[in-house]
XYZ file of C-alpha atoms in Angstrom:
750
model
C -76.497 -25.625 -35.268
C -78.132 -22.269 -34.561
C -81.868 -22.472 -35.239
C -83.468 -19.834 -37.442
C -85.597 -18.308 -34.688
C -82.535 -17.805 -32.530
C -80.583 -16.439 -35.522
C -83.276 -13.854 -36.188
C -83.444 -12.779 -32.540
C -79.659 -12.461 -32.238
C -79.142 -10.596 -35.507
C -82.338 -8.564 -35.902
C -80.788 -5.289 -34.763
C -77.862 -5.678 -37.179
C -80.010 -6.695 -40.143
C -82.432 -3.819 -39.626
C -79.553 -1.357 -39.335
C -78.060 -2.716 -42.584
C -81.392 -2.318 -44.351
C -81.539 -5.921 -45.533
C -85.146 -6.680 -46.568
C -86.801 -9.109 -44.138
C -87.719 -11.305 -47.107
C -84.007 -12.159 -47.455
C -83.305 -13.023 -43.817
C -84.110 -16.728 -44.096
C -82.076 -17.006 -47.305
C -79.161 -15.336 -45.540
C -79.490 -17.773 -42.628
C -79.422 -20.756 -44.991
C -76.303 -19.504 -46.785
C -74.398 -18.672 -43.602
C -75.153 -21.965 -41.870
C -74.517 -23.855 -45.096
C -71.341 -21.845 -45.830
C -72.682 -21.153 -49.311
C -70.554 -18.641 -51.226
C -72.350 -18.868 -54.552
C -71.961 -15.386 -56.035
C -69.543 -16.858 -58.590
C -72.518 -18.539 -60.258
C -74.017 -15.125 -60.996
C -71.106 -12.802 -61.812
C -67.910 -12.751 -63.825
C -64.745 -10.691 -63.402
C -63.633 -8.230 -66.042
C -61.122 -9.707 -68.479
C -59.187 -6.489 -68.976
C -55.509 -7.428 -69.132
C -54.414 -3.851 -68.404
C -55.470 -3.876 -64.738
C -52.500 -3.618 -62.398
C -54.220 -3.965 -59.016
C -56.706 -6.327 -57.399
C -59.012 -3.359 -56.888
C -59.110 -2.476 -60.595
C -61.244 -5.476 -61.570
C -64.995 -5.119 -61.997
C -67.880 -7.554 -61.710
C -70.564 -8.052 -64.319
C -73.751 -10.086 -64.176
C -73.411 -13.221 -66.303
C -76.946 -14.549 -65.798
C -79.902 -13.183 -67.740
C -81.321 -11.036 -64.951
C -81.049 -10.396 -61.211
C -84.163 -8.842 -59.745
C -84.051 -6.288 -56.947
C -84.122 -7.773 -53.439
C -84.355 -11.306 -54.831
C -81.021 -12.716 -53.663
C -78.435 -12.202 -50.946
C -74.814 -13.310 -51.324
C -71.947 -13.846 -48.890
C -68.646 -12.018 -49.392
C -65.600 -13.229 -47.479
C -62.910 -11.130 -45.802
C -59.263 -11.833 -46.645
C -57.863 -9.864 -43.702
C -59.285 -8.626 -40.413
C -57.124 -6.496 -38.158
C -57.046 -3.645 -35.650
C -55.249 -0.308 -35.551
C -52.735 -1.744 -33.086
C -52.094 -4.942 -35.080
C -51.959 -3.663 -38.642
C -48.191 -3.204 -39.043
C -47.411 -6.430 -37.189
C -49.839 -8.392 -39.362
C -48.329 -7.053 -42.571
C -44.845 -7.993 -41.426
C -45.618 -11.433 -40.011
C -48.704 -13.074 -41.563
C -47.450 -15.284 -44.418
C -48.457 -13.944 -47.821
C -50.392 -10.949 -46.470
C -47.891 -8.274 -47.477
C -47.731 -9.673 -50.994
C -51.545 -9.563 -51.290
C -51.681 -6.008 -50.020
C -48.926 -5.011 -52.458
C -51.067 -6.354 -55.298
C -54.007 -4.419 -53.904
C -52.204 -1.102 -53.435
C -49.783 -1.397 -56.345
C -46.878 -0.534 -53.997
C -43.937 -2.922 -54.301
C -40.650 -3.114 -52.452
C -37.487 -2.764 -54.545
C -35.581 -6.045 -54.241
C -32.304 -7.457 -55.401
C -31.501 -11.102 -56.013
C -28.294 -12.328 -54.459
C -26.463 -14.619 -56.910
C -25.524 -18.072 -55.702
C -21.904 -17.424 -56.657
C -20.410 -13.967 -57.062
C -19.624 -12.782 -60.580
C -16.167 -11.493 -61.449
C -16.825 -7.845 -60.627
C -18.547 -8.695 -57.355
C -15.769 -11.135 -56.447
C -13.080 -8.497 -56.970
C -15.062 -5.994 -54.902
C -15.330 -8.592 -52.136
C -11.614 -9.338 -52.343
C -10.820 -5.619 -52.082
C -13.078 -5.280 -49.025
C -11.673 -8.324 -47.176
C -8.018 -8.351 -48.096
C -6.893 -6.269 -45.121
C -8.668 -8.593 -42.661
C -7.038 -11.701 -44.203
C -3.574 -10.065 -44.114
C -4.070 -9.172 -40.453
C -5.575 -12.440 -39.247
C -3.499 -14.864 -41.392
C -0.198 -12.973 -41.346
C 0.270 -13.083 -45.128
C 1.167 -10.404 -47.609
C -1.383 -8.694 -49.862
C -0.716 -10.829 -52.934
C -1.188 -14.074 -50.964
C -4.314 -12.690 -49.248
C -5.877 -11.873 -52.620
C -5.030 -15.316 -53.972
C -6.601 -17.030 -50.962
C -9.757 -14.897 -51.209
C -10.211 -15.634 -54.912
C -9.893 -19.374 -54.270
C -12.456 -19.090 -51.460
C -14.922 -17.194 -53.632
C -14.448 -14.107 -51.483
C -15.305 -15.907 -48.219
C -13.133 -14.338 -45.539
C -13.302 -17.276 -43.106
C -12.365 -19.909 -45.679
C -9.442 -17.766 -46.865
C -8.047 -17.351 -43.350
C -8.541 -21.055 -42.558
C -6.725 -21.999 -45.782
C -3.794 -19.793 -44.817
C -3.699 -21.269 -41.332
C -3.714 -24.850 -42.660
C -0.462 -24.136 -44.468
C 1.317 -23.600 -41.151
C -0.866 -25.266 -38.480
C -1.046 -29.035 -37.872
C -4.247 -30.654 -38.997
C -5.087 -31.687 -35.420
C -5.155 -28.020 -34.460
C -7.401 -26.965 -37.332
C -10.580 -26.776 -35.231
C -8.850 -24.569 -32.665
C -7.517 -22.275 -35.358
C -10.917 -21.936 -36.961
C -12.528 -21.244 -33.587
C -10.002 -18.498 -32.889
C -10.664 -16.976 -36.299
C -14.408 -16.950 -35.711
C -13.949 -15.355 -32.296
C -11.565 -12.705 -33.605
C -13.865 -11.839 -36.501
C -16.887 -11.612 -34.217
C -14.988 -9.391 -31.808
C -14.063 -7.243 -34.774
C -17.720 -6.832 -35.694
C -17.505 -8.816 -38.952
C -19.160 -12.083 -37.861
C -22.856 -11.210 -38.215
C -23.174 -9.893 -41.769
C -23.091 -12.859 -44.159
C -24.470 -15.480 -41.718
C -27.725 -13.732 -40.740
C -30.252 -12.045 -42.975
C -33.938 -11.504 -43.538
C -36.160 -12.195 -46.498
C -39.778 -11.227 -47.061
C -41.096 -14.396 -45.468
C -38.470 -15.632 -43.055
C -35.138 -15.035 -41.315
C -31.997 -17.086 -41.948
C -29.157 -17.918 -39.578
C -26.103 -19.995 -40.501
C -24.003 -21.421 -37.696
C -21.718 -24.207 -36.574
C -23.423 -27.226 -35.030
C -20.396 -28.116 -32.867
C -18.969 -24.633 -32.189
C -16.377 -25.040 -34.921
C -15.854 -22.635 -37.770
C -17.639 -25.021 -40.151
C -21.004 -23.528 -41.167
C -22.915 -26.819 -41.241
C -26.253 -25.712 -39.783
C -28.880 -23.261 -40.964
C -32.172 -22.152 -39.396
C -35.187 -20.681 -41.140
C -37.436 -18.728 -38.764
C -40.983 -17.785 -39.764
C -43.263 -15.513 -37.711
C -46.582 -17.390 -37.592
C -48.433 -15.701 -34.712
C -49.224 -16.716 -31.165
C -52.377 -18.621 -32.194
C -50.407 -21.177 -34.260
C -49.481 -24.495 -32.643
C -47.314 -27.402 -33.777
C -50.404 -29.297 -34.966
C -51.045 -26.505 -37.475
C -47.655 -26.956 -39.185
C -46.623 -29.407 -41.893
C -42.920 -29.487 -42.801
C -41.787 -31.478 -45.846
C -38.069 -31.565 -46.585
C -36.005 -33.521 -49.079
C -32.298 -33.272 -49.760
C -32.912 -30.375 -52.149
C -36.362 -28.902 -51.402
C -38.266 -27.419 -48.449
C -42.021 -26.842 -48.130
C -43.725 -25.562 -44.991
C -47.462 -25.031 -44.647
C -49.123 -23.277 -41.724
C -52.850 -23.808 -41.158
C -53.143 -25.106 -44.695
C -51.357 -22.140 -46.296
C -47.881 -22.329 -47.821
C -45.417 -20.293 -45.762
C -42.108 -21.476 -47.306
C -41.583 -23.334 -50.571
C -38.444 -23.592 -52.694
C -35.311 -25.403 -53.767
C -32.458 -25.351 -51.280
C -29.120 -23.781 -52.215
C -27.398 -27.125 -51.655
C -28.220 -30.552 -50.274
C -29.180 -31.182 -46.647
C -29.563 -34.255 -44.468
C -33.343 -34.476 -44.697
C -33.738 -37.017 -41.891
C -31.887 -34.737 -39.477
C -34.261 -31.788 -39.961
C -36.092 -30.568 -36.858
C -38.635 -27.817 -36.300
C -40.351 -26.135 -33.355
C -43.074 -23.552 -32.746
C -42.462 -21.259 -29.810
C -43.736 -17.768 -28.927
C -45.323 -17.322 -32.349
C -42.183 -18.266 -34.317
C -41.672 -21.424 -36.381
C -37.995 -22.473 -36.526
C -36.843 -25.073 -39.068
C -33.315 -26.365 -38.445
C -31.474 -27.889 -41.415
C -28.170 -29.798 -41.429
C -26.039 -29.182 -44.509
C -24.637 -32.242 -46.252
C -21.478 -30.264 -46.921
C -20.273 -27.661 -44.455
C -19.885 -24.450 -46.417
C -21.136 -20.900 -46.571
C -24.508 -20.460 -48.302
C -25.149 -17.069 -49.925
C -28.859 -17.991 -49.903
C -30.975 -20.713 -48.326
C -33.693 -20.961 -50.965
C -32.734 -20.455 -54.581
C -33.709 -16.996 -55.801
C -34.673 -15.602 -52.402
C -34.645 -11.850 -51.845
C -32.855 -10.345 -48.897
C -34.360 -7.303 -47.264
C -32.770 -4.438 -45.429
C -34.625 -4.124 -42.088
C -34.865 -0.332 -42.198
C -35.905 -0.198 -45.841
C -38.370 -3.024 -45.321
C -39.969 -1.355 -42.282
C -40.471 1.829 -44.298
C -42.023 -0.175 -47.105
C -44.451 -1.907 -44.730
C -45.547 1.504 -43.463
C -46.093 2.749 -47.023
C -48.255 -0.262 -47.808
C -50.128 0.119 -44.509
C -50.806 3.766 -45.245
C -52.328 3.023 -48.638
C -54.207 -0.048 -47.393
C -56.500 2.304 -45.464
C -58.100 3.160 -48.796
C -59.521 -0.376 -48.854
C -60.098 -1.119 -45.173
C -63.680 -1.043 -43.958
C -64.668 -1.073 -40.328
C -67.208 -2.390 -37.866
C -67.424 -2.183 -34.098
C -69.305 -3.840 -31.270
C -69.425 -3.984 -27.482
C -67.944 -6.982 -25.698
C -67.191 -7.938 -22.125
C -63.572 -8.245 -21.118
C -62.240 -10.922 -18.786
C -62.995 -8.649 -15.822
C -66.629 -8.349 -17.044
C -66.273 -4.680 -17.995
C -67.718 -3.530 -21.290
C -65.302 -2.419 -23.984
C -65.737 -1.165 -27.515
C -63.898 -3.283 -30.061
C -63.221 -1.951 -33.529
C -62.022 -4.146 -36.374
C -60.984 -3.338 -39.917
C -61.190 -5.714 -42.838
C -60.350 -6.072 -46.509
C -62.979 -7.864 -48.558
C -62.091 -10.699 -50.892
C -61.638 -10.280 -54.649
C -65.409 -10.204 -55.185
C -65.985 -7.473 -52.633
C -63.079 -5.417 -53.970
C -64.375 -5.694 -57.527
C -67.759 -4.098 -56.752
C -67.123 -0.602 -58.119
C -68.383 2.709 -56.729
C -71.234 4.654 -58.280
C -73.448 7.438 -56.974
C -76.387 5.456 -58.367
C -75.731 1.927 -57.067
C -77.514 -1.260 -58.034
C -76.279 -3.339 -55.050
C -75.451 -2.867 -51.398
C -72.484 -4.584 -49.743
C -72.119 -4.211 -45.969
C -70.394 -6.049 -43.089
C -72.274 -8.441 -40.801
C -70.999 -10.015 -37.579
C -72.478 -13.515 -37.439
C -72.757 -15.130 -34.003
C -73.243 -18.900 -33.916
C -74.857 -21.105 -31.267
C -71.639 -21.208 -29.218
C -71.223 -17.436 -29.284
C -68.373 -17.607 -31.794
C -68.321 -14.476 -33.976
C -67.516 -14.578 -37.692
C -67.230 -11.355 -39.700
C -68.322 -11.383 -43.321
C -70.116 -9.103 -45.768
C -73.465 -9.519 -47.438
C -74.367 -8.267 -50.907
C -77.846 -7.941 -52.413
C -79.352 -6.159 -55.432
C -81.399 -3.033 -54.764
C -82.349 -2.600 -58.432
C -83.051 -4.958 -61.295
C -79.738 -5.804 -62.985
C -79.561 -6.927 -66.622
C -77.055 -9.378 -68.056
C -73.635 -7.808 -68.674
C -74.311 -4.901 -66.312
C -71.506 -3.952 -63.938
C -72.284 -4.335 -60.241
C -71.822 -0.996 -58.454
C -72.379 0.241 -54.917
C -72.138 3.540 -53.078
C -69.031 3.288 -50.883
C -69.955 6.444 -48.973
C -71.761 5.879 -45.653
C -75.490 6.552 -45.636
C -75.179 9.588 -43.361
C -72.873 11.383 -45.816
C -75.127 13.338 -48.171
C -73.324 16.660 -48.756
C -71.892 16.508 -52.332
C -68.609 18.253 -51.476
C -67.952 16.143 -48.393
C -68.782 13.003 -50.363
C -66.087 14.079 -52.816
C -63.643 14.415 -49.926
C -64.557 10.993 -48.543
C -64.071 9.425 -51.971
C -60.700 11.177 -52.236
C -59.594 9.144 -49.204
C -60.366 5.965 -51.158
C -59.586 6.716 -54.794
C -57.082 9.589 -54.520
C -56.871 12.084 -57.380
C -56.367 15.862 -57.727
C -56.049 17.681 -54.400
C -56.826 21.271 -55.301
C -60.451 21.095 -54.144
C -59.474 19.975 -50.609
C -56.792 22.668 -50.422
C -59.389 25.241 -51.472
C -61.798 23.955 -48.805
C -59.168 24.245 -46.109
C -58.175 27.725 -47.245
C -61.793 28.838 -47.138
C -62.220 27.470 -43.601
C -58.952 29.093 -42.507
C -60.214 32.462 -43.763
C -63.421 31.943 -41.793
C -61.376 31.188 -38.668
C -59.294 34.326 -39.166
C -62.444 36.404 -39.591
C -64.017 34.829 -36.521
C -60.911 35.690 -34.511
C -61.095 39.317 -35.643
C -64.803 39.571 -34.821
C -64.626 37.642 -31.557
C -66.687 39.097 -28.724
C -65.193 38.849 -25.268
C -67.567 39.740 -22.465
C -66.431 41.234 -19.208
C -66.403 38.813 -16.340
C -67.432 39.732 -12.811
C -64.707 41.525 -10.914
C -66.403 42.266 -7.604
C -67.695 39.946 -4.911
C -70.292 37.414 -6.003
C -73.809 38.708 -5.189
C -75.237 37.166 -2.049
C -77.724 34.394 -2.688
C -79.748 32.381 -0.241
C -78.895 28.743 -0.188
C -77.992 26.332 2.581
C -79.590 23.088 1.449
C -77.869 20.901 -1.118
C -78.796 17.901 -3.205
C -75.748 16.032 -4.531
C -76.208 13.005 -6.769
C -74.398 9.911 -5.392
C -72.488 11.895 -2.779
C -69.650 10.122 -0.989
C -69.367 9.745 2.779
C -66.324 12.041 2.897
C -68.180 14.729 0.975
C -71.151 14.391 3.322
C -68.889 15.138 6.258
C -67.397 18.132 4.435
C -70.853 19.513 3.649
C -71.829 19.284 7.297
C -68.562 20.896 8.391
C -69.311 23.835 6.066
C -72.635 24.422 7.825
C -74.676 23.221 4.874
C -77.536 20.756 4.861
C -78.008 17.753 2.577
C -81.475 16.863 1.336
C -82.717 13.718 -0.384
C -84.531 15.208 -3.386
C -83.677 18.002 -5.860
C -87.047 19.685 -5.305
C -86.190 20.256 -1.627
C -82.754 21.796 -2.288
C -81.590 25.375 -2.780
C -78.554 24.190 -4.782
C -78.528 21.059 -6.939
C -75.484 19.117 -8.103
C -76.746 16.699 -10.736
C -75.902 15.600 -14.268
C -79.432 16.314 -15.511
C -81.297 19.661 -15.515
C -83.545 20.605 -12.633
C -86.014 23.404 -13.305
C -86.538 26.114 -10.716
C -83.387 25.433 -8.748
C -79.846 26.810 -8.704
C -77.997 23.962 -10.443
C -74.673 23.165 -12.054
C -76.381 23.052 -15.473
C -75.031 26.340 -16.880
C -76.233 27.157 -20.382
C -72.635 26.750 -21.602
C -72.785 23.059 -20.766
C -74.571 22.331 -24.038
C -71.936 24.225 -26.040
C -69.092 22.010 -24.823
C -70.946 18.838 -23.879
C -69.017 16.809 -26.476
C -65.837 17.193 -28.502
C -67.943 17.771 -31.600
C -69.960 20.530 -29.878
C -66.827 22.172 -28.482
C -65.103 22.249 -31.891
C -68.214 23.736 -33.472
C -68.492 26.394 -30.762
C -64.851 27.468 -30.826
C -64.682 27.542 -34.626
C -67.647 29.905 -34.624
C -66.786 32.202 -31.710
C -62.996 32.068 -31.477
C -61.673 31.037 -34.862
C -57.914 30.711 -35.012
C -56.349 31.277 -31.592
C -52.744 30.551 -30.662
C -53.913 28.672 -27.566
C -56.486 26.511 -29.354
C -55.713 23.096 -30.818
C -57.273 23.013 -34.325
C -60.026 20.465 -34.679
C -62.152 19.157 -37.546
C -65.513 17.421 -37.655
C -65.190 14.044 -39.334
C -68.747 14.051 -40.646
C -68.934 17.555 -42.076
C -65.348 18.839 -42.562
C -63.679 15.974 -44.389
C -62.351 18.135 -47.225
C -61.044 20.726 -44.774
C -59.260 18.049 -42.720
C -57.576 16.552 -45.779
C -56.469 19.998 -46.927
C -55.012 20.771 -43.494
C -53.192 17.424 -43.381
C -51.653 18.029 -46.805
C -50.587 21.561 -45.862
C -49.184 20.450 -42.488
C -47.694 17.117 -43.439
C -45.901 16.671 -40.094
C -49.095 16.736 -38.073
C -50.621 13.916 -36.104
C -54.314 13.521 -35.420
C -56.121 12.512 -32.258
C -59.399 10.893 -33.276
C -62.215 11.281 -30.754
C -65.525 9.462 -30.445
C -68.564 11.045 -28.825
C -70.521 7.806 -28.705
C -71.673 7.554 -25.108
C -72.248 4.093 -23.658
C -72.626 3.718 -19.911
C -69.564 2.097 -18.407
C -67.521 2.204 -21.624
C -64.404 4.346 -21.809
C -64.271 6.191 -25.164
C -61.189 5.311 -27.185
C -58.763 7.805 -28.679
C -56.765 6.923 -31.797
C -53.491 8.638 -32.728
C -52.468 8.557 -36.377
C -50.310 10.465 -38.830
C -52.426 9.258 -41.761
C -55.346 11.469 -42.780
C -56.842 8.554 -44.714
C -57.063 6.639 -41.429
C -58.714 9.668 -39.832
C -61.378 9.899 -42.542
C -62.154 6.164 -42.456
C -62.718 6.287 -38.679
C -65.864 8.311 -39.322
C -67.330 4.951 -40.433
C -67.131 3.568 -36.879
C -68.451 6.475 -34.857
C -65.469 8.796 -34.497
C -66.635 12.381 -34.786
C -63.590 14.656 -34.482
C -59.899 14.953 -35.314
C -57.698 17.182 -33.145
C -54.288 18.228 -34.361
C -51.438 16.944 -32.217
C -48.051 18.395 -33.122
C -44.943 16.271 -32.400
C -43.786 18.823 -29.793
C -46.738 17.827 -27.593
C -45.303 14.317 -27.136
C -42.582 14.335 -24.488
C -40.631 11.198 -23.655
C -43.301 8.960 -25.139
C -46.061 10.729 -23.212
C -48.814 13.149 -24.088
C -49.162 15.191 -20.890
C -52.453 16.927 -20.145
C -52.622 19.546 -17.389
C -56.123 19.631 -15.908
C -57.706 22.683 -14.274
C -61.158 22.771 -12.698
C -63.006 26.010 -13.500
C -66.100 27.461 -11.844
C -68.396 29.953 -13.590
C -70.818 31.601 -11.178
C -74.361 32.798 -12.017
C -72.957 36.349 -12.112
C -70.248 35.351 -14.672
C -67.415 35.223 -12.185
C -64.606 32.851 -13.190
C -62.726 30.905 -10.521
C -60.026 28.261 -10.722
C -59.461 25.462 -8.206
C -56.543 26.759 -6.167
C -54.831 23.452 -5.502
C -52.020 22.282 -7.760
C -53.325 21.166 -11.157
C -53.795 17.467 -11.771
C -51.501 15.968 -14.410
C -52.645 13.192 -16.725
C -50.763 11.346 -19.405
C -51.425 9.153 -22.413
C -48.619 6.643 -23.019
C -47.520 6.879 -26.659
C -45.930 3.947 -28.496
C -42.804 5.309 -30.149
C -40.749 4.312 -33.179
C -37.340 5.935 -32.741
C -38.224 9.568 -32.016
C -41.690 9.534 -33.564
C -44.994 8.088 -32.414
C -46.111 4.877 -34.083
C -48.344 5.934 -36.993
C -51.419 3.942 -35.893
C -52.297 3.358 -32.252
C -55.191 3.288 -29.828
C -54.134 5.301 -26.812
C -54.575 3.728 -23.390
C -56.878 5.710 -21.063
C -55.222 8.768 -19.536
C -53.707 8.023 -16.131
C -52.866 10.513 -13.417
C -49.179 11.111 -12.669
C -47.311 13.130 -10.098
C -46.390 16.750 -10.616
C -42.777 15.736 -9.939
C -42.748 13.350 -12.920
C -44.341 15.999 -15.101
C -41.727 18.603 -14.135
C -38.937 16.090 -14.642
C -40.089 15.036 -18.116
C -41.148 18.477 -19.340
C -38.350 20.563 -17.843
C -36.697 21.204 -21.222
C -39.950 22.259 -22.896
C -41.082 24.411 -19.971
C -37.808 26.324 -19.882
C -36.444 28.571 -17.161
C -39.856 29.727 -15.964
C -40.887 26.173 -15.253
C -44.415 25.283 -14.308
C -45.034 28.663 -12.648
C -45.008 30.547 -15.943
C -46.967 27.749 -17.621
C -49.633 27.889 -14.874
C -49.936 31.663 -15.202
C -50.357 31.467 -18.959
C -52.855 28.618 -18.538
C -55.064 30.788 -16.325
C -55.041 33.540 -18.913
C -56.145 31.046 -21.565
C -58.955 29.937 -19.242
C -60.144 33.520 -18.850
C -59.963 34.197 -22.598
C -61.813 30.993 -23.493
C -64.556 31.646 -20.943
C -64.992 35.260 -22.035
C -65.474 34.046 -25.606
C -67.920 31.330 -24.605
C -69.908 33.699 -22.368
C -70.127 36.065 -25.322
C -72.373 33.497 -26.978
C -74.466 32.636 -23.931
C -73.838 34.171 -20.527
C -76.751 32.319 -18.995
C -79.810 33.616 -17.215
C -78.126 34.259 -13.886
C -79.749 31.285 -12.189
C -77.224 28.503 -12.817
C -73.523 27.901 -12.406
C -71.070 25.692 -14.276
C -68.128 23.512 -13.310
C -65.843 22.720 -16.227
C -62.874 20.423 -16.708
C -60.233 21.971 -18.962
C -57.163 20.075 -20.104
C -54.088 21.613 -21.720
C -51.301 20.086 -23.752
C -47.831 21.591 -24.034
C -47.461 23.426 -27.330
C -44.473 25.156 -28.838
C -44.679 28.926 -29.101
C -42.239 31.503 -30.406
C -40.743 31.980 -26.937
C -40.993 28.447 -25.630
C -43.684 26.150 -24.280
C -47.253 27.423 -24.248
C -50.521 25.885 -23.017
C -52.790 24.604 -25.792
C -56.423 23.972 -24.939
C -56.956 20.302 -25.643
C -60.344 19.619 -24.075
C -63.118 21.460 -22.263
C -66.348 19.946 -21.070
C -68.732 20.058 -18.100
C -67.402 18.143 -15.118
C -69.693 15.331 -14.055
C -70.709 15.292 -10.395
C -68.659 12.130 -9.857
C -65.595 13.908 -11.294
C -66.160 16.855 -8.951
C -66.406 14.564 -5.937
C -63.191 12.805 -7.023
C -61.168 16.037 -6.848
C -61.660 16.570 -3.130
C -64.264 15.988 -0.437
C -64.301 19.782 -0.012
C -65.045 20.430 -3.687
C -68.859 20.505 -3.600
C -69.291 22.500 -0.348
C -66.664 24.992 -1.493
C -68.520 25.499 -4.795
C -71.736 26.089 -2.884
C -70.001 28.612 -0.652
C -68.636 30.636 -3.584
C -71.811 30.750 -5.668
C -73.896 32.113 -2.784
C -71.449 34.956 -2.294
C -69.052 33.593 0.289
C -65.310 33.211 0.084
C -63.444 29.946 0.103
C -59.724 29.267 0.071
C -60.170 26.425 -2.384
C -61.221 28.756 -5.215
C -59.278 31.687 -6.632
C -60.944 34.316 -8.853
C -59.039 35.015 -12.050
C -59.102 38.074 -14.303
C -57.664 38.912 -17.713
C -54.391 40.809 -17.561
C -55.787 43.222 -20.145
C -58.837 43.685 -22.334
């Protein structure tokens, strides 16, 4: 068992961040290691019979008094998932969808299939199948109807009965086989013998390839982590019970008797299959009495509706972990607390705190749970309440927006907030100041010696070939290429770098100086523009949102989340995401979000140059559902693709002008954006800037248009990756020389 000293050392950073008083640390250790969930001894649920959802209960103190910071309690999690797994979990984890329906109050309309059809249903079935029986059995309409009524509407039994009247009994199996084959070829064999329910799939079939339906399989999705040892299958002649990892997955009376001792079951690829042998070969309209069939399309839509509303109750935590290749990766998980955690109501003046903790045991096994402790004295009968807003959220209006993502309610205030921001953007666009950029040759500057951080061998050779000299320290160089400032030297740390250093900074800068521009992808700050984001999402209900994180950890690739759910976007502020960029469906082409990258140089004299080589093309692979992106997904890192693939995929969107027109328009956007940015800070004439600008393909009135998706200073390593000639060619241009690798660009008009 993990000793207390080790527990404290391993969890100190978490516990301090949570604000748990040190006086409660040992008590917490004792409860975790002893698996003591004793909050039920102190609280009682509300007994209000009118509550319709798990989340509508409240907790009250049943003991005489609970003093502030005197106790800490454990709160379990009933579901832990990820953005990528959420829909799959809801559709496959036994009992989970039902629990989330109780939580959200969203239920799927269902219809019981009767064991035997009633008179009206039987006549409708006869009407639907009579033509097939006449064709396959060679009987007239009256005889076909008679046979169908005797068979209870079953088309196969009716045709077999007709065939028996004329075929010898020894040929019965062959006749039935032919009937089955003909019906299957006619597209009528799948309907009544295969269906889905909420918890399993059913397949009826013939055990010996005859037309006798004497076998039936029940298939349950149990997940890849489940093995045969985790399954218990109990079957009698009339009842089936299956438990998986101690939880009931299937339980009910069978439609008819089976041969219990002939039952088999297997677990393979995350699916449990139970094979039953019917005592009497016949068609079963249901396997378990009272089961509900589901329509796959309707059911999938329902799962998405539940998933969308579940985000009101999901809470998140994240941590860094090493992958199998020893690289660091950020892992984000979302959880729903148990009934106790859900019943702790919100209040702006809380008396308890309830926050997630990731417990790590002596073997390194991680267990997520929540801890609850009183922060005020609580009297008997008092309701336990907490502030569900994160600690950093203090603005009253934005708190209201955050709470709207959890509790819903009237929307007018978020629409008003968005309208007010939109007016500010329009005004900013009208008042935008665009400075003139240098049109003549760059003024001559002295500079032959370069310092380049972590320069590659190829770049060293290129520097020498350009007649420049490398030095070992920034203080000895005329021109410095580094990712940190260097006073007194000509460096790549232009004053604009700070304005676009992060997504959050760039959004702030462009909202202030540019406002609403046709070439600018609208963005919102998740920590200070929650109301405005919700209002925009409601107004533009077909929009998707790219969620960006500006948390910088060395060696960790920031993750980007794509979602169509604004509630998901708001909740991601809890785990470090800082911005939401609008992504219209037209930007996704063939399951890809293409980004056209241009490298831009701003000289000390405010000249603007673009790297003359063909632009680099990057793509994010997008998981698609039919013609739309999946509503919740973590995008894989952008990968570089060939210009040929880009042209091939985007040819329809780019139109007759192709990439040439798109490139020309892109350069004009670059000029306009830089003129606006330089209007805020044109620098002191002593530094230059190298910027990476990426453009998505938007839809304009006359076809595809470039939409600025990202702009930020290019790191030295990124500059070196473009070309070995990149750094020496930059140095040549900024000291007043000319270089074929860089092309000056100008606005077409002012």
